[in-house]
GROMACS .gro file of C-alpha atoms in nm:
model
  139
    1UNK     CA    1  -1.137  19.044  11.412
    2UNK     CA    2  -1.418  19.271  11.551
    3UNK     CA    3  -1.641  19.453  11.280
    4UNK     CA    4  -1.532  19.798  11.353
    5UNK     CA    5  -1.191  19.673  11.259
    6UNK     CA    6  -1.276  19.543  10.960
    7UNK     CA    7  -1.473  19.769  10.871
    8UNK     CA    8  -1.162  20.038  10.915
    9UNK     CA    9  -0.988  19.802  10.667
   10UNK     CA   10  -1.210  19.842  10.412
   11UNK     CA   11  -1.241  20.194  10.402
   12UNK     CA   12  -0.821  20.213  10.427
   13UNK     CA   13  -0.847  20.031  10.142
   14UNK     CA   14  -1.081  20.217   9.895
   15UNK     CA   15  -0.873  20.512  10.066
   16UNK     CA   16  -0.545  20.375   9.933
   17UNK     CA   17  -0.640  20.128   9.637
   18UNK     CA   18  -0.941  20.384   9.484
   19UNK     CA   19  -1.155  20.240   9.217
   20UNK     CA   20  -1.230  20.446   8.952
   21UNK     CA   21  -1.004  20.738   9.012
   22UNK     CA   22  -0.950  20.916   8.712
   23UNK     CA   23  -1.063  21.114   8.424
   24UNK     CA   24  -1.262  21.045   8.142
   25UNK     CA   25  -1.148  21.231   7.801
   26UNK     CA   26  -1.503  21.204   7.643
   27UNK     CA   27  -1.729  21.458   7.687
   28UNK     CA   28  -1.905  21.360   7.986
   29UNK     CA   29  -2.145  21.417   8.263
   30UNK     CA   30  -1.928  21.652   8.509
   31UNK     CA   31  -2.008  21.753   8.866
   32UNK     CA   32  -1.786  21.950   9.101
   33UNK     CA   33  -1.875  21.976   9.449
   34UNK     CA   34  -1.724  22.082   9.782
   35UNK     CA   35  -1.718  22.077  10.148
   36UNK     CA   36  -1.627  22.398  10.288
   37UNK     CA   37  -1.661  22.269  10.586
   38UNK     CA   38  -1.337  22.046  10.578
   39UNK     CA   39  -1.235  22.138  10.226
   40UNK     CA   40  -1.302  21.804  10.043
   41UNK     CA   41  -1.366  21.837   9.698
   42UNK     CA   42  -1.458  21.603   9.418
   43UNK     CA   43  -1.492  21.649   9.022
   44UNK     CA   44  -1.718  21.307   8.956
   45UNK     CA   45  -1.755  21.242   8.581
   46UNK     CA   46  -2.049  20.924   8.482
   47UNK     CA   47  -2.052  20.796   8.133
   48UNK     CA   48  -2.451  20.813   8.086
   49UNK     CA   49  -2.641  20.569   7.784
   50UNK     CA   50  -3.012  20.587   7.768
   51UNK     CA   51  -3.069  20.695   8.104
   52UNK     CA   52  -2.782  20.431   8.236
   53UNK     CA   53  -2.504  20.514   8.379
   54UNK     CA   54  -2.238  20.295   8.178
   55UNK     CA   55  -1.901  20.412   8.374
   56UNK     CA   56  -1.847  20.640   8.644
   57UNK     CA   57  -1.501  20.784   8.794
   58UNK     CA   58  -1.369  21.049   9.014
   59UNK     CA   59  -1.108  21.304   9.113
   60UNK     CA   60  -1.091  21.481   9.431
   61UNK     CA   61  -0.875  21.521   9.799
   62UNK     CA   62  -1.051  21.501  10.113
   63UNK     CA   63  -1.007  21.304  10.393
   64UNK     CA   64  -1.046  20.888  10.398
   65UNK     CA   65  -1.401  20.916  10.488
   66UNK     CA   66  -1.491  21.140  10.152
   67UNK     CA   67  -1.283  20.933   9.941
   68UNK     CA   68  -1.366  20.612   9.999
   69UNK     CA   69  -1.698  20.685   9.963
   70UNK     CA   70  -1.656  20.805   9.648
   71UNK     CA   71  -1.500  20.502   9.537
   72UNK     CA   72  -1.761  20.287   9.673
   73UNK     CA   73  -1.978  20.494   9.497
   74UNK     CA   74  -1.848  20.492   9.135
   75UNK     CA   75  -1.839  20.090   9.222
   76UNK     CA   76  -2.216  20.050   9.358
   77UNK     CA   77  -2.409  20.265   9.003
   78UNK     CA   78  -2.230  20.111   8.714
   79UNK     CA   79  -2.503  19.955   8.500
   80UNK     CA   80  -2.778  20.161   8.723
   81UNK     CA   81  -3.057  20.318   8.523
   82UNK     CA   82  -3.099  20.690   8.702
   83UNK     CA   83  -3.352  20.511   8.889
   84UNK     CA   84  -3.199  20.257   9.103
   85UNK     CA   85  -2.881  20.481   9.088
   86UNK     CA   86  -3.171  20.739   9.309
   87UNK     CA   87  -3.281  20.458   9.519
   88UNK     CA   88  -2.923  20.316   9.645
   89UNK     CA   89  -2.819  20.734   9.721
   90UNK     CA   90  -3.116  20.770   9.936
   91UNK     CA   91  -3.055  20.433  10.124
   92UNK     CA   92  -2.692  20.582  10.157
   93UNK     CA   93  -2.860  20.891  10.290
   94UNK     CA   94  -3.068  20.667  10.533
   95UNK     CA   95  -2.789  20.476  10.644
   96UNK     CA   96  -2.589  20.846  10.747
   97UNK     CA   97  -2.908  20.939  10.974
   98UNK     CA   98  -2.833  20.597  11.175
   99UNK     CA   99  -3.128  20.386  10.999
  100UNK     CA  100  -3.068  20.012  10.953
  101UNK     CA  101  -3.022  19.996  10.597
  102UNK     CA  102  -2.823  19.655  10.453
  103UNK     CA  103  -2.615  19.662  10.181
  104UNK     CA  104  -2.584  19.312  10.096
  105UNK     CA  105  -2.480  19.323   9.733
  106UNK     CA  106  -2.233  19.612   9.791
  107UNK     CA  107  -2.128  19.536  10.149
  108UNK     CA  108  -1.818  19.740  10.138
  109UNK     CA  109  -2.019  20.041  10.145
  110UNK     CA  110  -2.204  19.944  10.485
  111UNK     CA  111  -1.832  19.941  10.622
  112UNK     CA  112  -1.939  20.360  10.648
  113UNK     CA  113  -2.212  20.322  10.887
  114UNK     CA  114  -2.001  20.419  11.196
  115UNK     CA  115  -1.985  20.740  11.009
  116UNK     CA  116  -2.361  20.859  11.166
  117UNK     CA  117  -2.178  20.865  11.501
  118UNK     CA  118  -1.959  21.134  11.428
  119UNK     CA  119  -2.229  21.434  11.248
  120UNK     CA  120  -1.909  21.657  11.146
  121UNK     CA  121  -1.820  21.367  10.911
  122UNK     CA  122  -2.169  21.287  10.762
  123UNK     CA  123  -2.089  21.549  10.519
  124UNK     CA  124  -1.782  21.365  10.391
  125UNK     CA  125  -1.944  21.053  10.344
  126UNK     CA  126  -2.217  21.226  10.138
  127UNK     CA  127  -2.040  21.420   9.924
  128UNK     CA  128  -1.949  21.178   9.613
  129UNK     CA  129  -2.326  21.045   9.651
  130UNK     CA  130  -2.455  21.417   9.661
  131UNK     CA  131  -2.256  21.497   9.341
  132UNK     CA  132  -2.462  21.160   9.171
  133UNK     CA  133  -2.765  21.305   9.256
  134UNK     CA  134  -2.686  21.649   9.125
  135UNK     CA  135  -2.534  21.506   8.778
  136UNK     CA  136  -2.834  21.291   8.799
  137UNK     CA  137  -3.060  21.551   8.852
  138UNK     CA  138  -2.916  21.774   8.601
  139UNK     CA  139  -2.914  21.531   8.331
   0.00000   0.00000   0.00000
């Protein structure tokens, strides 16, 4: 199997089998963003402890791309302080702008990487991470 191939797999898969969709009913750290550019959306709620994020989980529709990203996502910064939670968005951000950035802990996410060859769909990639940041930010 060639690695574009399985790399489509992967992202079928957090497309069809999403971890981590869902709502909290706690009061919790909420972020909506968009993409009026394609009209994915996403409502990402984190369950934060002392500057850790404990949980994380998201609703949304968007395209494959946008939502299995955000399931990678809510995967990849359970038990991240805001910190390293920072650190693993901005090597996602890296990896979008074509750098050579390994994953090898959370290799399902470097299954996006073909995504920097196609700029229209950067955006979709980034959205679930951008939300992070912003709840992070906020926070």
């Amino acid at each position: 199997m060639q690695l574009d191939d399985l790399y489509r797999r992967v992202i079928m898969d957090h497309y069809k089998n999403p971890r981590n969709r869902g709502k909290f009913d706690d009061d919790v750290l909420t972020v909506d963003l968009n993409n009026p550019t394609c009209g994915d959306r996403i409502s990402l709620q984190l369950i934060v402890e002392d500057g850790i994020v404990k949980d994380a989980r998201f609703t949304g529709e968007g395209c494959s791309i946008s939502m299995s990203s955000a399931s990678m996502m809510t995967e990849a910064v359970k038990g991240l302080n805001f910190d390293d939670a920072l650190q693993l968005a901005d090597r996602f951000s890296s990896l979008m702008k074509g750098e050579d950035v390994q994953f090898d802990e959370l290799e399902d996410i470097e299954a996006l990487s073909g995504v920097n060859k196609f700029p229209a769909r950067i955006k979709c990639a980034t959205l679930a991470w951008n939300a992070l940041k912003k709840g992070i930010q906020e926070s």
